[in-house]
Structures are given as C-alpha cells and as structure tokens.
Amino acid sequence: MDTSAWIRGPVGREARDRLTRTDLKAVLVLVQTVTAANRLADVLPVFDGDHRVQPVYTVPRGADTWYGVETHVRSLGGLVMPWEQSVRLEWDLVVSACREGIEQVHGNLLMLPHGAGAGKSRARSRMCAATEATTGLDREMLTHRGRILPAAIALPTESDRELLSDRCPEALDRAFVAGDPCLDRLVASRVHREQYRAALNVAAERPLLVVSSTWSPESAFGRHPGLCDRLLDELPAHRAAVILHPNIWAVHGAATIRGWLARAIARGLLVIPPERGWQGALLAADVVIGDHGSTTAYAAALGARVVLATAAEDNLRPGSVADRLRRSVPSLDHRRPLAPQLAEARCANGFAAAVSTQRGVAHERVRAVAYRLLGLAEPPWPARIGPVPLPEPLPW
C-alpha cells in the first residue's frame, strides 16, 4: 500500500510524539459531498471550546466520489486525512450525514440526516436501474453483513422514528429525536435578516425572489432552466437570486453553470454558490420558488412565502417532507404570467413540524449523545448555535 500521501496527523501509533495537546479524543468527520459538509458545519460547533476534542476530516474514495469535495473541506481549514489512512485507524467518534463509506471506518458512528427529514422524499433512488422504494432509513442503509453500523442515529421528527421502526426496527434503540440543527440555526439567525439582505445588496424596499433547485431532471432547474430569465423579464422591479444544489455544480462545473445563466447574470441575477450562503439567502428572501429539495422545505419551515416551480409528484414518497410541502403551497402554472401567481405564494402554516418536532434543542441533544459516545463529560457551557454566514454571490 502506498503511504506516501499519509499525513502526520493527531491519530495513530506515533501521534503522541508530535502532539501539542495530549489525551485527545479523535473525531473523524466523513464528508462525502458538499451538501454533507454544509450539514456537518451546522453540528460540529458543539465541540467548540473543548480542548479535549480533535476533529479530523476525510473524504471517502470510490466510484461515486464527487468532484470538488476535498477542495471545499480544505477551504474551511479542516485537517484532511487521506481516506486510505483514516480507515486503518481507530476513532473515538465518527460523524457522518451520508451512507457512503460508513462500513469501512472504525469507531462509534453518529449518523445525522442528510437534509430536511431523515427519510428521503423521493420514492425511488436516483440510480438509473432502481425500481424499489427507498426511504434512507432502510435496513440496507443502516446495516452491513448483519451488523447495525451506527451507534446513534439522530432523527428530526417522531415520524422519522416511526419510519425507522417500520424499515429497520433493530436499530430503533440507537435512535433519538433531536430535532433539526440546520433549522434551529436558521431560526436563531432570523434576527440578522437585514444584514443578509445588505450582503446581497438588496434595498430594504425591493422584494427578493429566490429560486431554489435540487438536482436531477425532476428539479426546478432541470425542468425549467429558463425560469430565472422569465422572472427578470416579468418582474423587473424585483431582485432575483438562485440557489442550485451542490451536486449540480459538482456534475456540470461552474463554467457551464455560468454559461447557462449568463443572460440572467448580465441583468442582475445573484448566483449563490453551494458553499457560501444559501441559508443567508433564504433568510433574505421575500418569496422562494422551489421544488422537492431540502432548501425549499427549510424556507417553508421558516415561514417564508413559497410556491413550487415543480413538485415531481410521480416520484415522491407519500408522507415525506416534500410530499407534505406539495400539499401545503401552490404550484406555478408555467403557461401563465408569473407575477399574479407569485402574489399568491403563501406560508405553509404548521409545516415546520414536518421538518422538526423538537425545535431549538437539536445542538443540545446531539452534543449530549456525541459526548456519551466519546466517553467524556459535557462541557459546562451551553451548546453553541452560531448565526449562518453572510451570503456571498459569485462576482460574475
């Protein structure tokens, strides 16, 4: 095995000879996608201030490795260990928001949801040959060779617990309802709304329309790529921004996206990069035009006025977050003018409960479980919920 790229990190047989702090508990953070990185960024501050804990990041390798993930993690200042090195070590805690690679690492695994809701909104996988229904909490996702992989599974809602009980009941005693750390952080950041609008250079009296698209041909951008141009044509008094799922950027590349949106960018469209500010852009929005992705669900859970550009009705799991949102807000008729339809956009009253049934306590509950798995007493200070970062639209 080629070990030439291995790092002299804080874990391993010879680590004590190079450590500044000794007796550290090592936390391996699995980052399979930029989406996972964003999710984990909402949670990892629970370790802030604790000199006993050392996070180390790694990006699982394989046929489905996503372009740009490791570059993104390094840009955050994370200590990145090669995957081949990380799987040969024992970790005090492993934290992951995705399934990929979790059977190869060694340590107490804390699983977090990948997006809004622990259960997937799609009825079928994106894999081309998939015909079976999938939920994300299935036995096939949580076990390997008959062994339950996570030591603890954080769930946002009681409905997710019921889903787990149905799909993998042997893992139920490892689950806990924590709420949603991303939603809690968004709610705590609402007091900074004017700062997020200022960062986007949106005047106080000017409405901001935000288009949110997940990935796949069923998404808002997949089905209606000209929607941003239409918004600028038909509502020139508004500002417009677009949030595209990180996997769109990873698959197609920034240059291609810039080319696709060039006409709209030239007329003032704000393009929010996947790693810099989608949450702040949601908080700044007056109306969100979205689809079945998690970003639209978070907008609705925040109480924003939402309308759907598409809803992928034929591939939504009944009772999922996206299915409940589809039944709560209007959908655009793309044959009609947009302005009167956007005026009818409404808040999905009570929808927040579909995303989290334990609001305001997610960081506290995740931290309690993480420290139990680490075998450490929790710090005496409260778990931190910092504000989401200011949005930084691309300078195009």
CSV table of C-alpha atoms in Angstrom, one decimal:
chain,number,residue,atom,x,y,z
A,1,MET,CA,0.0,0.0,0.0
A,2,ASP,CA,1.3,3.4,-1.0
A,3,THR,CA,1.5,5.5,2.2
A,4,SER,CA,3.4,8.4,0.7
A,5,ALA,CA,0.4,10.7,0.9
A,6,TRP,CA,-0.4,9.9,4.5
A,7,ILE,CA,-0.2,12.9,6.9
A,8,ARG,CA,1.4,13.2,10.3
A,9,GLY,CA,-1.9,13.8,12.0
A,10,PRO,CA,-3.0,13.6,15.6
A,11,VAL,CA,-4.1,9.9,15.4
A,12,GLY,CA,-2.0,6.7,15.1
A,13,ARG,CA,0.7,4.8,16.9
A,14,GLU,CA,3.3,7.6,16.7
A,15,ALA,CA,0.9,10.5,17.3
A,16,ARG,CA,2.0,11.2,20.8
A,17,ASP,CA,5.5,12.2,19.6
A,18,ARG,CA,4.1,15.1,17.6
A,19,LEU,CA,1.0,16.3,19.6
A,20,THR,CA,0.8,19.7,21.2
A,21,ARG,CA,-2.2,18.6,23.3
A,22,THR,CA,-2.2,15.0,24.6
A,23,ASP,CA,-5.0,12.7,25.6
A,24,LEU,CA,-7.2,14.0,22.8
A,25,LYS,CA,-10.4,12.3,21.7
A,26,ALA,CA,-10.3,12.0,17.9
A,27,VAL,CA,-13.5,12.6,15.9
A,28,LEU,CA,-13.5,11.5,12.3
A,29,VAL,CA,-15.8,13.6,10.1
A,30,LEU,CA,-16.9,11.9,6.9
A,31,VAL,CA,-17.6,14.4,4.1
A,32,GLN,CA,-18.9,12.6,1.1
A,33,THR,CA,-20.4,15.7,-0.6
A,34,VAL,CA,-20.6,19.5,-0.3
A,35,THR,CA,-24.1,19.0,1.0
A,36,ALA,CA,-22.8,16.8,3.8
A,37,ALA,CA,-20.2,19.4,4.6
A,38,ASN,CA,-22.8,22.0,4.9
A,39,ARG,CA,-24.9,19.8,7.2
A,40,LEU,CA,-21.9,18.9,9.4
A,41,ALA,CA,-20.9,22.6,9.6
A,42,ASP,CA,-24.2,23.1,11.5
A,43,VAL,CA,-23.3,20.5,14.0
A,44,LEU,CA,-19.6,20.5,14.6
A,45,PRO,CA,-19.7,23.7,16.7
A,46,VAL,CA,-21.0,21.6,19.6
A,47,PHE,CA,-17.3,20.8,20.2
A,48,ASP,CA,-16.2,24.5,20.2
A,49,GLY,CA,-14.1,25.5,23.1
A,50,ASP,CA,-13.3,21.9,24.2
A,51,HIS,CA,-9.5,21.3,24.2
A,52,ARG,CA,-10.1,17.6,24.7
A,53,VAL,CA,-11.6,17.0,21.2
A,54,GLN,CA,-9.7,16.9,17.9
A,55,PRO,CA,-11.8,16.7,14.7
A,56,VAL,CA,-10.2,15.2,11.5
A,57,TYR,CA,-11.9,15.3,8.1
A,58,THR,CA,-11.8,12.6,5.4
A,59,VAL,CA,-13.4,12.2,2.0
A,60,PRO,CA,-14.4,8.6,1.2
A,61,ARG,CA,-13.0,7.4,-2.1
A,62,GLY,CA,-14.8,5.3,-4.6
A,63,ALA,CA,-16.5,5.2,-8.0
A,64,ASP,CA,-19.0,7.9,-6.9
A,65,THR,CA,-16.6,10.4,-5.4
A,66,TRP,CA,-17.9,13.9,-6.1
A,67,TYR,CA,-15.7,16.5,-7.7
A,68,GLY,CA,-14.5,19.4,-5.5
A,69,VAL,CA,-15.4,18.0,-2.1
A,70,GLU,CA,-11.9,17.8,-0.7
A,71,THR,CA,-11.0,21.3,-2.0
A,72,HIS,CA,-14.1,22.6,-0.2
A,73,VAL,CA,-13.2,20.9,3.1
A,74,ARG,CA,-9.6,22.3,2.8
A,75,SER,CA,-11.0,25.8,2.2
A,76,LEU,CA,-12.8,25.5,5.5
A,77,GLY,CA,-9.5,25.0,7.3
A,78,GLY,CA,-10.2,21.3,8.1
A,79,LEU,CA,-7.4,18.9,8.7
A,80,VAL,CA,-8.0,16.4,5.9
A,81,MET,CA,-6.6,12.9,6.2
A,82,PRO,CA,-6.4,10.6,3.2
A,83,TRP,CA,-9.2,8.1,3.1
A,84,GLU,CA,-6.9,5.1,2.9
A,85,GLN,CA,-5.2,6.2,6.1
A,86,SER,CA,-8.4,7.0,8.0
A,87,VAL,CA,-9.9,3.6,7.5
A,88,ARG,CA,-6.8,1.9,9.1
A,89,LEU,CA,-7.2,3.8,12.4
A,90,GLU,CA,-9.5,3.6,15.4
A,91,TRP,CA,-11.6,6.7,16.2
A,92,ASP,CA,-13.3,7.7,19.4
A,93,LEU,CA,-16.2,9.1,17.3
A,94,VAL,CA,-17.2,9.1,13.7
A,95,VAL,CA,-19.8,11.6,12.4
A,96,SER,CA,-21.5,11.3,9.1
A,97,ALA,CA,-24.5,12.7,7.3
A,98,CYS,CA,-24.3,10.2,4.4
A,99,ARG,CA,-24.3,6.4,4.0
A,100,GLU,CA,-21.3,6.1,1.7
A,101,GLY,CA,-18.2,4.6,3.3
A,102,ILE,CA,-19.5,4.2,6.9
A,103,GLU,CA,-19.0,0.4,6.9
A,104,GLN,CA,-15.2,1.0,6.3
A,105,VAL,CA,-14.4,3.2,9.3
A,106,HIS,CA,-13.7,2.1,12.9
A,107,GLY,CA,-15.3,3.9,15.8
A,108,ASN,CA,-18.6,4.9,17.4
A,109,LEU,CA,-20.7,6.2,14.5
A,110,LEU,CA,-23.2,9.1,14.9
A,111,MET,CA,-25.4,9.3,11.9
A,112,LEU,CA,-27.1,12.6,11.1
A,113,PRO,CA,-29.8,13.4,8.5
A,114,HIS,CA,-28.6,14.4,5.1
A,115,GLY,CA,-31.2,17.1,4.6
A,116,ALA,CA,-34.7,18.1,5.7
A,117,GLY,CA,-36.1,15.0,7.3
A,118,ALA,CA,-34.3,11.7,7.9
A,119,GLY,CA,-36.5,9.9,5.4
A,120,LYS,CA,-35.9,10.6,1.7
A,121,SER,CA,-38.6,12.5,-0.2
A,122,ARG,CA,-38.0,10.5,-3.4
A,123,ALA,CA,-40.0,7.3,-3.7
A,124,ARG,CA,-37.2,5.8,-5.9
A,125,SER,CA,-33.5,6.2,-5.9
A,126,ARG,CA,-31.7,8.4,-8.5
A,127,MET,CA,-29.8,5.3,-9.6
A,128,CYS,CA,-30.8,4.5,-13.2
A,129,ALA,CA,-31.8,0.9,-12.6
A,130,ALA,CA,-33.6,1.5,-9.2
A,131,THR,CA,-37.2,0.3,-9.1
A,132,GLU,CA,-37.7,-0.3,-5.4
A,133,ALA,CA,-38.9,2.3,-2.9
A,134,THR,CA,-36.2,3.7,-0.6
A,135,THR,CA,-36.5,5.8,2.5
A,136,GLY,CA,-32.9,6.4,3.7
A,137,LEU,CA,-33.8,4.6,7.0
A,138,ASP,CA,-33.9,1.1,5.4
A,139,ARG,CA,-32.1,-1.9,6.8
A,140,GLU,CA,-29.9,-1.9,3.7
A,141,MET,CA,-28.7,1.6,4.5
A,142,LEU,CA,-28.0,1.1,8.2
A,143,THR,CA,-26.5,-2.4,8.3
A,144,HIS,CA,-23.6,-4.3,6.8
A,145,ARG,CA,-23.3,-8.0,6.9
A,146,GLY,CA,-25.9,-8.2,9.6
A,147,ARG,CA,-24.3,-5.6,11.8
A,148,ILE,CA,-26.0,-2.3,12.6
A,149,LEU,CA,-23.5,0.4,11.7
A,150,PRO,CA,-24.5,3.5,13.7
A,151,ALA,CA,-24.1,3.6,17.4
A,152,ALA,CA,-26.5,6.5,17.4
A,153,ILE,CA,-29.0,7.9,14.8
A,154,ALA,CA,-30.2,11.5,15.1
A,155,LEU,CA,-33.8,11.9,13.9
A,156,PRO,CA,-35.6,15.2,13.3
A,157,THR,CA,-39.2,14.1,14.0
A,158,GLU,CA,-41.3,11.5,15.7
A,159,SER,CA,-42.5,10.5,12.2
A,160,ASP,CA,-38.9,9.6,11.3
A,161,ARG,CA,-38.8,7.3,14.4
A,162,GLU,CA,-41.9,5.6,13.2
A,163,LEU,CA,-40.4,5.1,9.7
A,164,LEU,CA,-37.3,3.6,11.3
A,165,SER,CA,-39.4,1.3,13.4
A,166,ASP,CA,-41.0,0.0,10.2
A,167,ARG,CA,-37.9,-0.2,8.0
A,168,CYS,CA,-35.2,-1.2,10.4
A,169,PRO,CA,-36.7,-1.9,13.8
A,170,GLU,CA,-33.5,-3.5,15.2
A,171,ALA,CA,-31.8,0.0,15.0
A,172,LEU,CA,-34.6,1.7,16.9
A,173,ASP,CA,-32.9,1.6,20.3
A,174,ARG,CA,-30.0,3.6,18.8
A,175,ALA,CA,-32.2,6.4,17.6
A,176,PHE,CA,-33.1,9.6,19.3
A,177,VAL,CA,-35.3,12.5,18.2
A,178,ALA,CA,-33.0,15.6,18.3
A,179,GLY,CA,-34.8,18.0,16.0
A,180,ASP,CA,-33.1,19.6,13.1
A,181,PRO,CA,-29.8,21.5,13.7
A,182,CYS,CA,-30.0,23.4,10.4
A,183,LEU,CA,-33.5,24.6,11.1
A,184,ASP,CA,-32.6,25.7,14.6
A,185,ARG,CA,-29.6,27.6,13.3
A,186,LEU,CA,-31.8,29.3,10.6
A,187,VAL,CA,-34.4,30.3,13.2
A,188,ALA,CA,-31.7,31.7,15.5
A,189,SER,CA,-30.3,33.7,12.6
A,190,ARG,CA,-33.6,35.4,11.6
A,191,VAL,CA,-32.7,38.4,13.7
A,192,HIS,CA,-29.9,39.2,11.2
A,193,ARG,CA,-32.2,39.3,8.1
A,194,GLU,CA,-31.3,42.8,7.2
A,195,GLN,CA,-27.6,42.0,7.3
A,196,TYR,CA,-28.2,39.1,4.9
A,197,ARG,CA,-30.1,41.4,2.6
A,198,ALA,CA,-27.4,44.0,2.8
A,199,ALA,CA,-24.8,41.4,1.9
A,200,LEU,CA,-26.8,40.7,-1.3
A,201,ASN,CA,-27.1,44.5,-1.9
A,202,VAL,CA,-30.9,44.3,-1.8
A,203,ALA,CA,-32.5,47.6,-0.9
A,204,ALA,CA,-35.0,47.5,2.0
A,205,GLU,CA,-38.0,48.3,-0.2
A,206,ARG,CA,-37.1,45.9,-3.0
A,207,PRO,CA,-38.6,42.4,-3.0
A,208,LEU,CA,-36.1,39.5,-3.3
A,209,LEU,CA,-37.2,36.4,-5.2
A,210,VAL,CA,-35.1,33.3,-4.6
A,211,VAL,CA,-35.2,30.3,-6.9
A,212,SER,CA,-34.2,27.0,-5.2
A,213,SER,CA,-33.4,23.9,-7.1
A,214,THR,CA,-32.3,20.4,-6.1
A,215,TRP,CA,-30.6,18.2,-8.7
A,216,SER,CA,-32.0,15.6,-11.2
A,217,PRO,CA,-34.1,16.1,-14.3
A,218,GLU,CA,-37.2,16.4,-12.0
A,219,SER,CA,-35.8,19.5,-10.2
A,220,ALA,CA,-36.8,23.2,-10.8
A,221,PHE,CA,-33.7,23.9,-12.8
A,222,GLY,CA,-33.9,20.5,-14.6
A,223,ARG,CA,-37.4,21.1,-15.8
A,224,HIS,CA,-37.4,24.9,-16.1
A,225,PRO,CA,-33.9,26.2,-16.9
A,226,GLY,CA,-35.2,29.5,-18.2
A,227,LEU,CA,-37.2,30.4,-15.0
A,228,CYS,CA,-34.6,33.0,-13.8
A,229,ASP,CA,-34.8,34.8,-17.2
A,230,ARG,CA,-38.6,34.8,-17.0
A,231,LEU,CA,-38.5,36.3,-13.5
A,232,LEU,CA,-36.2,39.1,-14.7
A,233,ASP,CA,-38.4,39.7,-17.8
A,234,GLU,CA,-41.7,39.8,-16.0
A,235,LEU,CA,-40.8,41.3,-12.6
A,236,PRO,CA,-38.1,43.9,-13.3
A,237,ALA,CA,-38.8,45.7,-10.0
A,238,HIS,CA,-37.6,42.6,-8.0
A,239,ARG,CA,-34.2,41.3,-7.3
A,240,ALA,CA,-33.7,37.6,-8.1
A,241,ALA,CA,-31.2,35.0,-6.8
A,242,VAL,CA,-30.8,31.3,-7.5
A,243,ILE,CA,-29.6,28.6,-5.2
A,244,LEU,CA,-28.5,25.4,-7.0
A,245,HIS,CA,-27.9,22.1,-5.3
A,246,PRO,CA,-24.1,21.4,-4.8
A,247,ASN,CA,-24.3,18.3,-6.9
A,248,ILE,CA,-25.4,20.5,-9.9
A,249,TRP,CA,-22.1,22.3,-9.5
A,250,ALA,CA,-20.1,19.1,-9.0
A,251,VAL,CA,-21.5,17.4,-12.1
A,252,HIS,CA,-21.7,20.2,-14.6
A,253,GLY,CA,-19.0,22.6,-13.4
A,254,ALA,CA,-19.0,26.3,-12.5
A,255,ALA,CA,-18.1,27.4,-16.0
A,256,THR,CA,-21.1,25.6,-17.6
A,257,ILE,CA,-23.4,27.0,-15.0
A,258,ARG,CA,-22.1,30.5,-15.6
A,259,GLY,CA,-22.7,30.0,-19.3
A,260,TRP,CA,-26.3,28.6,-18.8
A,261,LEU,CA,-27.2,31.6,-16.6
A,262,ALA,CA,-25.1,34.2,-18.5
A,263,ARG,CA,-28.1,36.3,-19.8
A,264,ALA,CA,-29.7,36.4,-16.4
A,265,ILE,CA,-26.4,37.2,-14.7
A,266,ALA,CA,-25.9,40.1,-17.1
A,267,ARG,CA,-29.3,41.5,-15.9
A,268,GLY,CA,-28.5,41.2,-12.2
A,269,LEU,CA,-29.2,37.6,-11.2
A,270,LEU,CA,-27.5,36.8,-7.9
A,271,VAL,CA,-25.9,33.3,-8.1
A,272,ILE,CA,-25.4,31.8,-4.6
A,273,PRO,CA,-22.5,29.3,-4.6
A,274,PRO,CA,-23.2,26.0,-2.8
A,275,GLU,CA,-20.6,26.6,0.0
A,276,ARG,CA,-21.2,30.3,0.6
A,277,GLY,CA,-24.5,31.5,1.9
A,278,TRP,CA,-27.6,29.5,0.8
A,279,GLN,CA,-29.0,29.8,4.3
A,280,GLY,CA,-28.5,33.6,4.4
A,281,ALA,CA,-30.1,34.0,1.0
A,282,LEU,CA,-33.2,32.1,2.3
A,283,LEU,CA,-33.5,34.4,5.3
A,284,ALA,CA,-33.2,37.4,3.0
A,285,ALA,CA,-35.9,36.2,0.6
A,286,ASP,CA,-39.4,37.6,0.3
A,287,VAL,CA,-40.7,34.7,-1.9
A,288,VAL,CA,-39.0,31.3,-2.6
A,289,ILE,CA,-39.7,29.5,-5.8
A,290,GLY,CA,-38.6,25.9,-5.3
A,291,ASP,CA,-39.1,22.2,-5.7
A,292,HIS,CA,-39.0,19.0,-3.7
A,293,GLY,CA,-35.4,19.7,-2.4
A,294,SER,CA,-34.5,20.4,1.2
A,295,THR,CA,-33.7,24.1,0.6
A,296,THR,CA,-37.3,24.7,-0.3
A,297,ALA,CA,-38.5,22.8,2.7
A,298,TYR,CA,-36.3,24.8,5.0
A,299,ALA,CA,-37.7,28.0,3.5
A,300,ALA,CA,-41.3,26.8,4.2
A,301,ALA,CA,-40.3,25.7,7.7
A,302,LEU,CA,-39.0,29.2,8.4
A,303,GLY,CA,-42.4,30.7,7.4
A,304,ALA,CA,-41.3,32.1,4.1
A,305,ARG,CA,-43.8,32.5,1.3
A,306,VAL,CA,-43.3,29.6,-1.1
A,307,VAL,CA,-44.5,28.5,-4.5
A,308,LEU,CA,-43.3,25.4,-6.3
A,309,ALA,CA,-41.9,25.5,-9.8
A,310,THR,CA,-42.2,21.7,-10.0
A,311,ALA,CA,-43.1,19.0,-7.4
A,312,ALA,CA,-42.0,15.7,-9.0
A,313,GLU,CA,-45.4,14.3,-8.0
A,314,ASP,CA,-44.8,10.9,-9.6
A,315,ASN,CA,-41.6,10.3,-7.5
A,316,LEU,CA,-42.4,11.5,-4.1
A,317,ARG,CA,-42.7,9.1,-1.1
A,318,PRO,CA,-46.2,9.6,0.5
A,319,GLY,CA,-45.9,11.4,3.8
A,320,SER,CA,-42.4,12.6,3.1
A,321,VAL,CA,-41.3,16.2,3.8
A,322,ALA,CA,-41.6,17.1,0.1
A,323,ASP,CA,-45.0,15.4,-0.3
A,324,ARG,CA,-46.4,17.4,2.6
A,325,LEU,CA,-45.0,20.6,1.2
A,326,ARG,CA,-46.5,19.9,-2.2
A,327,ARG,CA,-49.9,19.7,-0.5
A,328,SER,CA,-49.4,22.9,1.5
A,329,VAL,CA,-48.3,25.5,-1.1
A,330,PRO,CA,-49.4,26.5,-4.6
A,331,SER,CA,-47.5,25.3,-7.8
A,332,LEU,CA,-46.7,27.5,-10.7
A,333,ASP,CA,-48.6,27.2,-14.0
A,334,HIS,CA,-45.7,28.0,-16.4
A,335,ARG,CA,-48.2,28.8,-19.2
A,336,ARG,CA,-49.5,31.8,-17.2
A,337,PRO,CA,-47.8,35.1,-16.3
A,338,LEU,CA,-45.7,34.7,-13.1
A,339,ALA,CA,-46.4,38.0,-11.3
A,340,PRO,CA,-50.0,37.2,-10.2
A,341,GLN,CA,-49.1,33.7,-9.2
A,342,LEU,CA,-46.2,34.8,-7.1
A,343,ALA,CA,-48.5,37.3,-5.4
A,344,GLU,CA,-50.5,34.2,-4.3
A,345,ALA,CA,-47.4,32.5,-2.8
A,346,ARG,CA,-48.2,31.7,0.8
A,347,CYS,CA,-46.7,30.4,4.0
A,348,ALA,CA,-47.2,26.8,4.8
A,349,ASN,CA,-48.7,27.2,8.2
A,350,GLY,CA,-47.6,24.5,10.6
A,351,PHE,CA,-45.2,23.0,8.1
A,352,ALA,CA,-42.2,23.4,10.5
A,353,ALA,CA,-43.4,20.3,12.4
A,354,ALA,CA,-42.7,18.2,9.2
A,355,VAL,CA,-39.1,19.2,9.4
A,356,SER,CA,-38.6,19.2,13.2
A,357,THR,CA,-40.7,18.2,16.2
A,358,GLN,CA,-38.1,19.3,18.7
A,359,ARG,CA,-37.2,22.9,17.8
A,360,GLY,CA,-34.4,24.8,19.5
A,361,VAL,CA,-32.8,21.8,21.2
A,362,ALA,CA,-31.0,19.9,18.4
A,363,HIS,CA,-27.5,21.1,19.2
A,364,GLU,CA,-28.0,20.3,22.9
A,365,ARG,CA,-29.3,16.8,22.2
A,366,VAL,CA,-26.7,16.0,19.6
A,367,ARG,CA,-23.9,17.1,21.9
A,368,ALA,CA,-25.2,15.0,24.7
A,369,VAL,CA,-25.1,11.9,22.6
A,370,ALA,CA,-21.7,12.7,21.0
A,371,TYR,CA,-20.1,13.2,24.4
A,372,ARG,CA,-21.6,9.9,25.7
A,373,LEU,CA,-20.1,8.1,22.7
A,374,LEU,CA,-16.8,9.9,23.3
A,375,GLY,CA,-16.8,8.8,27.0
A,376,LEU,CA,-16.4,12.4,28.1
A,377,ALA,CA,-18.4,14.7,30.4
A,378,GLU,CA,-20.1,17.5,28.5
A,379,PRO,CA,-18.5,21.0,28.9
A,380,PRO,CA,-20.2,23.3,31.4
A,381,TRP,CA,-21.1,25.9,28.8
A,382,PRO,CA,-24.2,25.6,26.5
A,383,ALA,CA,-24.0,24.1,23.1
A,384,ARG,CA,-23.3,26.9,20.6
A,385,ILE,CA,-25.7,27.9,17.8
A,386,GLY,CA,-23.8,30.5,15.8
A,387,PRO,CA,-25.5,32.6,13.0
A,388,VAL,CA,-25.4,31.3,9.5
A,389,PRO,CA,-22.7,33.0,7.4
A,390,LEU,CA,-23.4,36.0,5.2
A,391,PRO,CA,-24.2,35.1,1.6
A,392,GLU,CA,-21.5,35.8,-1.0
A,393,PRO,CA,-22.9,35.8,-4.5
A,394,LEU,CA,-20.5,34.9,-7.2
A,395,PRO,CA,-18.7,38.0,-8.6
A,396,TRP,CA,-19.8,37.4,-12.2
